[in-house]
Coordinates of C-alpha atoms in Angstrom, one line a residue:
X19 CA 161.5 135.4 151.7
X20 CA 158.2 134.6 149.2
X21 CA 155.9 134.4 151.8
X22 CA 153.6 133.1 148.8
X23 CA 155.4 129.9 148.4
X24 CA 155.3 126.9 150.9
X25 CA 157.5 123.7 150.2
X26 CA 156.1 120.7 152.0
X27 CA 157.9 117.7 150.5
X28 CA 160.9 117.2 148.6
X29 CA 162.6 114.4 146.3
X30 CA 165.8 114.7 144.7
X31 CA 164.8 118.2 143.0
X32 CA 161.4 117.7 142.6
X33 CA 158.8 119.2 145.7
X34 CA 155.7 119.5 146.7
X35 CA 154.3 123.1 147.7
X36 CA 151.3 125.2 148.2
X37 CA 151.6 128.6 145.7
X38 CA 149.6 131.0 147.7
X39 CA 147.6 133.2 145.1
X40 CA 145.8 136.2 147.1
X41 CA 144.3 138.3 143.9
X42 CA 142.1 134.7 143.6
X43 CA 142.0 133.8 147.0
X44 CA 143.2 130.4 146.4
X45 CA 146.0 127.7 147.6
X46 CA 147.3 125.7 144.7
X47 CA 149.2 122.4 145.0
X48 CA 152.6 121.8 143.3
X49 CA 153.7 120.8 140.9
X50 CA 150.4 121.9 139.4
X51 CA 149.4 121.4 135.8
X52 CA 148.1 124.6 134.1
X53 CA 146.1 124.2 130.8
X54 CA 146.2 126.4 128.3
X55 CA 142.8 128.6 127.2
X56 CA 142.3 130.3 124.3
X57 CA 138.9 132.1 124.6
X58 CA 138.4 132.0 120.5
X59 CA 139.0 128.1 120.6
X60 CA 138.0 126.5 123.5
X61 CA 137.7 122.4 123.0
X62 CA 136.9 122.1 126.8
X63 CA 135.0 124.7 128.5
X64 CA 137.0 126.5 131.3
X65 CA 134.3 126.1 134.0
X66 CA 135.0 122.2 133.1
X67 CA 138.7 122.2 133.6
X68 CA 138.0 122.0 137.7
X69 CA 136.2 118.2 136.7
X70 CA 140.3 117.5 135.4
X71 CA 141.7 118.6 138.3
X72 CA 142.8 121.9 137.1
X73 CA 143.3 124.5 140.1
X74 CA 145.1 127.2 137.7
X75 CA 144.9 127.9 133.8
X76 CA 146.7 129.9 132.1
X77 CA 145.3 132.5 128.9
X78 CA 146.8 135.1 127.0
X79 CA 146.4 138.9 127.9
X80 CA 147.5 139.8 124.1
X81 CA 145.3 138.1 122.4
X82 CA 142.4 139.4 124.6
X83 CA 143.5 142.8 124.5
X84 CA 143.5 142.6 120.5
X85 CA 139.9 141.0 120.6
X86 CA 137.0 142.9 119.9
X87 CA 135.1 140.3 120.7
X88 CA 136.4 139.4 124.2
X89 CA 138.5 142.4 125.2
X90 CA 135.5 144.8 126.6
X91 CA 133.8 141.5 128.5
X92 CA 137.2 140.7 130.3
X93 CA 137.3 144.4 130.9
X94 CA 133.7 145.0 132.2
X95 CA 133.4 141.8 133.9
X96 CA 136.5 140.0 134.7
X97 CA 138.8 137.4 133.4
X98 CA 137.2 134.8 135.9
X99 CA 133.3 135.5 134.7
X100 CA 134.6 135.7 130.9
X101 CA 136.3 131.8 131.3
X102 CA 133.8 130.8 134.3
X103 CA 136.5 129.7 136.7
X104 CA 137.0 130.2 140.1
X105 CA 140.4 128.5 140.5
X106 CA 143.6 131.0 139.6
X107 CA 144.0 132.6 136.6
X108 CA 147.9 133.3 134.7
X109 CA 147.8 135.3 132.0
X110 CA 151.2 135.3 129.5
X111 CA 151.9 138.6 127.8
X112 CA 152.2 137.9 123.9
X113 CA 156.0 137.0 123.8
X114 CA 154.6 134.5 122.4
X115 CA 153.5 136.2 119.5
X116 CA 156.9 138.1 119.5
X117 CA 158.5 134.7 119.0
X118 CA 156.6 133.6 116.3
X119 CA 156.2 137.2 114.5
X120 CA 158.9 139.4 115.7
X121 CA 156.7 142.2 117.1
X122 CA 153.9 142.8 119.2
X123 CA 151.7 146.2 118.9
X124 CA 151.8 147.0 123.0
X125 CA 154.5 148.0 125.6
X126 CA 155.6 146.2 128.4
X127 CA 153.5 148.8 130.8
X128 CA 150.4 148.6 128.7
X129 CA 149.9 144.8 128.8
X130 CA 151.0 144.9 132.1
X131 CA 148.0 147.2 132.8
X132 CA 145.9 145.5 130.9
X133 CA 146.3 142.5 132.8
X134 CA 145.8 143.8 136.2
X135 CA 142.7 145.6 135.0
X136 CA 141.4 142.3 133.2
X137 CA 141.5 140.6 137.2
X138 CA 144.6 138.2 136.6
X139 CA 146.0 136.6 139.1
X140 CA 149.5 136.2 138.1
X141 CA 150.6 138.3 135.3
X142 CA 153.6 138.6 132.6
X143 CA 156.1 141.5 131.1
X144 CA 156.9 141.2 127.6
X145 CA 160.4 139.2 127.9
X146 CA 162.5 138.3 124.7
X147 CA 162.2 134.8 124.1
X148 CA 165.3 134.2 122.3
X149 CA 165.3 130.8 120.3
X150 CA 167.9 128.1 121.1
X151 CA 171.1 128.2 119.5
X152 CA 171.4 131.7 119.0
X153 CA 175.1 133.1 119.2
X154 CA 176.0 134.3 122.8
X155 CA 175.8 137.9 121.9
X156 CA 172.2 137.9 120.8
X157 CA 171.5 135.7 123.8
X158 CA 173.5 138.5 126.2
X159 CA 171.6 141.5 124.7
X160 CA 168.0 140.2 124.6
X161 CA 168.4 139.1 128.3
X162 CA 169.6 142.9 129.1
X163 CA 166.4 144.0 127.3
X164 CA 163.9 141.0 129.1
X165 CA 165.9 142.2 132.6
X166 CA 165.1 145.8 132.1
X167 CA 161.3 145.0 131.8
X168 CA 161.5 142.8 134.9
X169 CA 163.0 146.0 136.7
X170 CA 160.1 147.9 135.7
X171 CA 157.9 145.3 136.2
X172 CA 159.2 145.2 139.9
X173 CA 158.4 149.0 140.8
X174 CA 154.7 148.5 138.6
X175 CA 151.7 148.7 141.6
X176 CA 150.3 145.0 140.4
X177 CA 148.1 145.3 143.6
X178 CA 147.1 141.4 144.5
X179 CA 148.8 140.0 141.2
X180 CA 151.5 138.4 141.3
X181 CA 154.2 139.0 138.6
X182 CA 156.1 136.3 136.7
X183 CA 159.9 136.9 136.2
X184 CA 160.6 135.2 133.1
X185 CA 164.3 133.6 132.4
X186 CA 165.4 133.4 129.1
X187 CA 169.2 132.4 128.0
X188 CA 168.8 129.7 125.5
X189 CA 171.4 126.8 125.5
X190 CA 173.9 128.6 127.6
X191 CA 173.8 127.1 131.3
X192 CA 175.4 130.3 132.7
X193 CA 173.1 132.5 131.4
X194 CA 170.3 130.8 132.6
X195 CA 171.5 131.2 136.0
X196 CA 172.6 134.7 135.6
X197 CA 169.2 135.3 134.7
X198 CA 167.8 133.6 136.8
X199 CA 169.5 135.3 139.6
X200 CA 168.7 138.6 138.2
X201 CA 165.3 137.7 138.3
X202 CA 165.4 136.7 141.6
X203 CA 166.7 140.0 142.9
X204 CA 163.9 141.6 141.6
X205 CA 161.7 140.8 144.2
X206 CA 159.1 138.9 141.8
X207 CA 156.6 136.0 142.8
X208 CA 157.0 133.2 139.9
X209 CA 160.0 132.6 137.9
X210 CA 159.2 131.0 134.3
X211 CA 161.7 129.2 132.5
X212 CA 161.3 130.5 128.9
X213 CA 161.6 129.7 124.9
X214 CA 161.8 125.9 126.1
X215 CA 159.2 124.8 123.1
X216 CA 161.5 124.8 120.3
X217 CA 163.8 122.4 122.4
X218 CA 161.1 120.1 123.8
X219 CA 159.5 120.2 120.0
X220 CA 162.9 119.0 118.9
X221 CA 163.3 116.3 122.1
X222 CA 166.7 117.9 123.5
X223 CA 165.4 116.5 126.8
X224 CA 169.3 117.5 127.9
X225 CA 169.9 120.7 126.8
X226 CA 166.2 121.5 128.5
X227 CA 167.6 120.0 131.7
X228 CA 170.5 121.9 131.6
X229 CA 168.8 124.7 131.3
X230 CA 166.6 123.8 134.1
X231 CA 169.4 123.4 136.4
X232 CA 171.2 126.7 135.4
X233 CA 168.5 128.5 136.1
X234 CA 167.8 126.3 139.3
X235 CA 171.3 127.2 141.1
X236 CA 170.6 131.2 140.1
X237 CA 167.0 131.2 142.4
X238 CA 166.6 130.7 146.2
X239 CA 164.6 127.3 147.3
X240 CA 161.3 129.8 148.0
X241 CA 161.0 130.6 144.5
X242 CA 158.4 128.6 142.5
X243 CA 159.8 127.5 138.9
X244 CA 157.7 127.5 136.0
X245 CA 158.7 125.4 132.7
X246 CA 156.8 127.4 130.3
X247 CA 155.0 125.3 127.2
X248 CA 155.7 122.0 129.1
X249 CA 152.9 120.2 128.2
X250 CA 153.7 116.3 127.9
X251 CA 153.3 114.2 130.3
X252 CA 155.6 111.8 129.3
X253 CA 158.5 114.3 130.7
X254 CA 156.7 116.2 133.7
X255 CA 158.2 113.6 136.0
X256 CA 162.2 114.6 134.8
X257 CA 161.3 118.2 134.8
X258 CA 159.4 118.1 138.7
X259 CA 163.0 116.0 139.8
X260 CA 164.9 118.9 137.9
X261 CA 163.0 121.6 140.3
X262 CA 160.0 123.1 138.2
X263 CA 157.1 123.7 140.1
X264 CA 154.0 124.5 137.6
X265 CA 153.6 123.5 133.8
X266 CA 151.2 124.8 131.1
X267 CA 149.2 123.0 128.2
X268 CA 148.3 123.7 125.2
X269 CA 149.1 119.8 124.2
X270 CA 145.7 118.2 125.4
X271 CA 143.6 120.2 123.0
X272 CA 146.3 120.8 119.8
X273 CA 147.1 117.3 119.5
X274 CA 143.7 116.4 119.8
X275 CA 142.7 118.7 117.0
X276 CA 145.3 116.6 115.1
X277 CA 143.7 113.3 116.3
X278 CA 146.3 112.3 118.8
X279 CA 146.0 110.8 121.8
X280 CA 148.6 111.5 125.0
X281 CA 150.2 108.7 126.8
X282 CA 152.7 108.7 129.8
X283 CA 155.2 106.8 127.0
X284 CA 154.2 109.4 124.1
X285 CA 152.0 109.9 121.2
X286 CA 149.7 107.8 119.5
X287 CA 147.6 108.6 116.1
X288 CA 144.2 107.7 116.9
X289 CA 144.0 106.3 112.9
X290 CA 146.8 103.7 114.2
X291 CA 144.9 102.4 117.1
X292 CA 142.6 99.4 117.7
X293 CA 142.2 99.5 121.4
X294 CA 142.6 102.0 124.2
X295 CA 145.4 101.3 127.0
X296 CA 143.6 104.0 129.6
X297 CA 141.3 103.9 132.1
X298 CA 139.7 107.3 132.0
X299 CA 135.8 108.0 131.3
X300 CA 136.5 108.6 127.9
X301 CA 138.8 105.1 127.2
X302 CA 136.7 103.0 129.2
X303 CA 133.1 104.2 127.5
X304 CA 134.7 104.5 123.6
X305 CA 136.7 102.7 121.2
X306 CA 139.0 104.2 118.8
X307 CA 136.8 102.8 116.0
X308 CA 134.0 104.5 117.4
X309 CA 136.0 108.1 117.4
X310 CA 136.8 107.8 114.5
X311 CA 133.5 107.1 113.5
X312 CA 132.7 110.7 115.2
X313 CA 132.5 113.8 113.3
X314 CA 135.4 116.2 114.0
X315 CA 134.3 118.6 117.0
X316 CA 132.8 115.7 119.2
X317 CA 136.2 113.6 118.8
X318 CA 138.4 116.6 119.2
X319 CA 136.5 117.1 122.2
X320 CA 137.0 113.1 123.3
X321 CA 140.0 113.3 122.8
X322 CA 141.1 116.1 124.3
X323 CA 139.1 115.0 127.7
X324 CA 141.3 112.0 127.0
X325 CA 144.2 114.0 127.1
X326 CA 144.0 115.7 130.5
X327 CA 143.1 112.8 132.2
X328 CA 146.2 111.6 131.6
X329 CA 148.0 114.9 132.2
X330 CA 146.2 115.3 135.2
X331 CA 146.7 111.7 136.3
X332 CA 150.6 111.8 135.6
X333 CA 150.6 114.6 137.7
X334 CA 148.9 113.0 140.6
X335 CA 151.5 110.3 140.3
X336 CA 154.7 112.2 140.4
X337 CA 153.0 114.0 143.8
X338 CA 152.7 110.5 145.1
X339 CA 155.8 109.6 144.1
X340 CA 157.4 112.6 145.8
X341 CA 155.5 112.1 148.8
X342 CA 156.8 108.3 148.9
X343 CA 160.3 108.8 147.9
X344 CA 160.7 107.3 144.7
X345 CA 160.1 110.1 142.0
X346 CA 163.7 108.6 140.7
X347 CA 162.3 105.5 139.9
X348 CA 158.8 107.3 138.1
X349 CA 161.6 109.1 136.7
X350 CA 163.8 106.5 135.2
X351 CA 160.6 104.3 134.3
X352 CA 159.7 107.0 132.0
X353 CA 163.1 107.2 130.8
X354 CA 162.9 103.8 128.7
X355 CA 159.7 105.4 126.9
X356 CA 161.9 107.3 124.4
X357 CA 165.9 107.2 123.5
X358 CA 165.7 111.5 124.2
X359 CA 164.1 110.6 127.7
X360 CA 167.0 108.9 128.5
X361 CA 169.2 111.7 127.5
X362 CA 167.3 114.1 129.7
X363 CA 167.7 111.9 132.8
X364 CA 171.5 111.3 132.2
X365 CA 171.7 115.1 131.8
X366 CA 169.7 115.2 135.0
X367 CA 172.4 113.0 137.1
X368 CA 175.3 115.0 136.0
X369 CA 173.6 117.2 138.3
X370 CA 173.9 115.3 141.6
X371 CA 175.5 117.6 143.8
X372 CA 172.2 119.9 143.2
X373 CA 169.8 117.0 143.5
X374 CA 172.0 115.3 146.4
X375 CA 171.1 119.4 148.5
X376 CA 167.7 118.4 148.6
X377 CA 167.1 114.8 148.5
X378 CA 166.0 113.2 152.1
X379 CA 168.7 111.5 153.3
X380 CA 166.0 108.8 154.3
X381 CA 163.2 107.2 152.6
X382 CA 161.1 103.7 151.6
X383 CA 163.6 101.9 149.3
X384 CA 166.2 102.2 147.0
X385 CA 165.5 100.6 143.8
X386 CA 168.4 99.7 141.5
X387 CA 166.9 99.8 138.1
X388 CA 170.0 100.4 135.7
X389 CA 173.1 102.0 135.3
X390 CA 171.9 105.5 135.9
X391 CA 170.7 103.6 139.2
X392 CA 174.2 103.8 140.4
X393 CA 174.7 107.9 139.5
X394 CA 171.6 109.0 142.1
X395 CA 172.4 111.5 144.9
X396 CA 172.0 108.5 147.3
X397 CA 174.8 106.8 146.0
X398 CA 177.2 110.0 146.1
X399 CA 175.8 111.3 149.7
X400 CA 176.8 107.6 150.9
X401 CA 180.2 108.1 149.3
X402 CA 181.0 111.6 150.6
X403 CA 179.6 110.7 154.1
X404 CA 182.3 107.5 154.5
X405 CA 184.5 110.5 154.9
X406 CA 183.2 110.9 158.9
X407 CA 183.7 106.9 159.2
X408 CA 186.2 106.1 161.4
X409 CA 187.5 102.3 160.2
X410 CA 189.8 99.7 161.7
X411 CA 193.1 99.8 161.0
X412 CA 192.7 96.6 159.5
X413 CA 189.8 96.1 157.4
X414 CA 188.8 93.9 154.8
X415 CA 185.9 94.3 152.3
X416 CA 183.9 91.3 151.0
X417 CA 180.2 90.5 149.7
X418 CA 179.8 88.3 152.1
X419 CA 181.3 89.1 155.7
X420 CA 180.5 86.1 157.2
X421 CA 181.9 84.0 155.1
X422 CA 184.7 85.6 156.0
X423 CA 184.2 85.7 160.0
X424 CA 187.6 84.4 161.5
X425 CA 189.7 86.9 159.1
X426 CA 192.2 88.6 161.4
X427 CA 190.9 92.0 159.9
X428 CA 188.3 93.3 160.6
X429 CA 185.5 92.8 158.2
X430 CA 182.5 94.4 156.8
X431 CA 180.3 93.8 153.8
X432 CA 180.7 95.9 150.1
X433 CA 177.4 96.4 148.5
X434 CA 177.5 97.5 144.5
X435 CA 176.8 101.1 143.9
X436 CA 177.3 101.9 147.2
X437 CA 181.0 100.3 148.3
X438 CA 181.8 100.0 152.0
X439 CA 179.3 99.2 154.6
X440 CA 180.3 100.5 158.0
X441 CA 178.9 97.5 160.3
X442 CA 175.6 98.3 161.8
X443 CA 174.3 100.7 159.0
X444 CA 173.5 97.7 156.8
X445 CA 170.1 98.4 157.9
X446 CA 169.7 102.1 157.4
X447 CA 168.7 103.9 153.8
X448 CA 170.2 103.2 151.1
X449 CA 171.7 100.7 152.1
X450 CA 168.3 98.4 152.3
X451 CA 168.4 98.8 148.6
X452 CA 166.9 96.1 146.4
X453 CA 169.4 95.1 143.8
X454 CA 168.7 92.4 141.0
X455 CA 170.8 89.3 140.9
X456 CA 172.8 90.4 137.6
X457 CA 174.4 93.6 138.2
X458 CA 175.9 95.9 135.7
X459 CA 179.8 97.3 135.6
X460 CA 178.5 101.4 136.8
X461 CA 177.4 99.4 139.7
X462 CA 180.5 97.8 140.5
X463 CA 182.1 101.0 139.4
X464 CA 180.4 103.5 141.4
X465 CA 181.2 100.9 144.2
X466 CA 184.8 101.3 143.5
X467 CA 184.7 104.9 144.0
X468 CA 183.2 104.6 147.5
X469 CA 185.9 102.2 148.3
X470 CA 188.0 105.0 147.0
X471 CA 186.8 107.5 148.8
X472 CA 187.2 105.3 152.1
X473 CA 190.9 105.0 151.8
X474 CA 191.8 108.5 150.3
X475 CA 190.2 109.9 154.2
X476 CA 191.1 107.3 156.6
X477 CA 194.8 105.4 157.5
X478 CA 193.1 102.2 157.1
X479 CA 194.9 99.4 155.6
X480 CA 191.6 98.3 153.1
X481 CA 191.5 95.2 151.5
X482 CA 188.9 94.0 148.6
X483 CA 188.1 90.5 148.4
X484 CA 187.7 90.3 144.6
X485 CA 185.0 87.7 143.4
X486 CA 184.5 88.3 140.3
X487 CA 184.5 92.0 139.6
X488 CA 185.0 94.1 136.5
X489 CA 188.5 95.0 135.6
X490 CA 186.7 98.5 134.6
X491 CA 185.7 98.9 138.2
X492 CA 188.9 97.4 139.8
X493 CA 191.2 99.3 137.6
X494 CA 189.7 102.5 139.3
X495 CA 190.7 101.5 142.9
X496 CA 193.2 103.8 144.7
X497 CA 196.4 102.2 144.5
X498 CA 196.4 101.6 148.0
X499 CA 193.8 99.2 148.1
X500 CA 194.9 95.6 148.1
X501 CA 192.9 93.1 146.2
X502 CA 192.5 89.2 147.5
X503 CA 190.7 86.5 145.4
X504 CA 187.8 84.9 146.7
X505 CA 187.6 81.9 149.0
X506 CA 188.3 78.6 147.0
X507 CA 190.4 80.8 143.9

């Protein structure tokens, strides 16, 4: 077990935890939001990014290391003294740079070296990050190579720093979690999800969740997940229900360089805007006529203050959300921001079995919000648990039991997505769920599989008292399921 890593919440996939960092002496809360810091460009000064809420940032050792200017100072006096900050301190390893220019001038040993001798607190091998898309072959011998350096990065005397074990596997599922699972066995403290950018840059919100959840079912639950160059929060919600743990950001200060402005729906161009729809220091004291009005460093600087509040302040929410039980519905409210969104959280719910492991099996409320409403793990645990109900041997299924109170079967009540309610759990979570008025056909259909499921286990003689329901969600109801119209038909 990663004694390092304490879970203290969970919903659906997502969790809170504590990621114990000894080198730095320091807890830090997850999901945790790590900005990005280059020392040659810094819009915000590091000493600052604790004002945010920023307990860990994250820098890279190869660009240090190649810096004449910076590499003796981190050297003589520290990573933390050369940033000025006293939270933890990730350093990535310049596969990065390897990405973008197809070599790097250091070995796997030397940076990692480098980056113990520099103070950080979590360091990085040199993995391949091989781009999306590439053919299976490429994808099977660059994981080899990236495996290798996490072998030797597992027997390297790190001291206090904890290593990252990067998983890499592009768009193949299975190779994620045969990665990941490699990676695991290594014995390593943080697992990174890698070469997500070019996906998220491109808005395959799917293919990065499928990723997510490859590499999910290859680690054990005490293994903190790290979505490398995740740094909008209009998605942090989907990836924290998916499983990942930490996130870094380079977003706040590039895009504000660019003059845009974050948002928990997406981006806006600060040229385009008239007024501000934030509350942060910066929205409430400025208006976008006045930043513009700004010469370039001081709105860049706005701007990007602008832009971690929000990051910060999303991330606060889904740790809220978590804690209260709905991070489906943060989730799914974020969905509607962007047509990709969507994608991501329907690839996200063809995933149920992993998010149904983990999801309490009580909370506040169920909030049926749309279709993809009726595909959450509540809806299938409530299916596969009618399985240990024992019903009569006569029983009929309406929307409204009492109207149906001298019936000579038994009766009980049949609540779209859910199906069957066993008498006397019509109380009990889910099943308290609020539903609006004008429900859609999943509903009605994911109800019908419940029923399903309820006569496929038991020898009951079930009967559904048909008002009005969809001929797609009736045409899927086992064949041994007799149908009656409603009262008055």
């Amino acid at each position: 077990m990663r004694d390092h890593f304490e879970l203290q919440a969970y919903d659906a996939g997502g969790r809170l935890g504590e990621l114990t960092v000894p080198r730095a002496d320091v807890t830090v809360e997850t999901p945790a939001l790590l900005p990005v810091v280059n020392p040659h460009h810094e819009t915000i000064e590091p000493g600052r990014l604790e004002e945010f809420g920023a307990e860990m940032l994250i820098t890279n050792s190869y660009v240090i290391y190649g810096s004449d200017e910076v590499r003796e100072p981190a050297l003589e006096d520290g990573l933390h003294e050369l940033l000025d900050f006293s939270g933890a301190i990730m350093t990535d390893s310049g596969s990065f740079q390897l990405a973008e220019y197809g070599e790097i001038d250091v070995t796997n040993t030397e940076i990692l070296e480098f980056q113990r001798e520099i103070g950080s607190d979590v360091g990085t091998p040199v993995d391949i990050p091989t781009p999306p898309d590439a053919d299976r072959e490429q994808v099977e011998r660059e994981m080899e190579t990236t495996q290798h350096r996490l072998d030797a990065a597992a027997d390297f005397d790190a001291g206090e720093m904890l290593v990252n074990a990067p998983i890499q596997g592009a768009t193949y599922p299975d190779l994620r979690e045969q990665a990941a699972r490699d990676a695991y066995a290594t014995g390593l403290d943080v697992f990174p999800i890698g070469a997500m950018v070019p996906l998220m840059n491109d808005y395959r919100y799917g293919e990065m969740i499928d990723a997510v959840a490859g590499a999910k079912r290859g680690l054990g639950e005490d293994a903190p997940v790290h979505l490398f160059g995740a740094g909008h929060p209009m998605m942090f919600a989907l990836a924290v229900a998916a499983g990942c743990d930490l996130f870094d950001s380079a977003a706040y200060a590039l895009y504000a360089r660019d003059g845009r402005y974050l948002t928990v729906r997406g981006t806006e161009h600060l040229d385009e805007m008239e007024y501000f729809p934030c509350e942060c220091p910066v929205c409430s004291a400025h208006t976008p006529a006045e930043l513009r009005e700004m010469d370039d460093d001081e709105r860049t600087k706005l701007l990007a203050e602008h832009n971690l509040h929000v990051s910060f302040g999303e991330m606060r929410r889904i740790k809220g959300a978590i804690r209260q039980g709905n991070l489906l519905e943060l989730v799914e409210t974020r969905a509607r921001a962007h047509p990709t969104m969507l994608d991501g959280y329907r690839a996200l719910l063809e995933h149920v079995d992993q998010l149904e492991a983990t999801d309490p099996a009580s909370k506040d409320a169920f909030f049926y919000l749309s279709g993809e409403s009726a595909d959450r793990p509540e809806v299938r645990r409530h299916h596969e648990r009618l399985a240990r109900v024992s019903p009569p041997a006569e029983l009929l299924l309406a929307s409204d039991p009492d109207a149906h109170a001298g019936a000579d079967a038994a009766v009980w009540a049949v609540e779209p997505p859910f199906g069957p309610v066993p008498r006397g759990l019509d109380q009990t979570y889910p099943l308290t769920a609020e539903l609006p008025e004008r429900l859609d056909d999943r509903a009605y259909r994911a109800a019908a599989r419940g029923i399903t499921r309820l006569a496929e286990t038991s020898d009951a003689d079930i009967t559904l008292v048909d008002d009005g329901w969809p001929a797609s969600a009736l045409d899927i109801l086992a064949d041994s399921v007799d149908r009656s119209p409603a009262s008055g038909e």
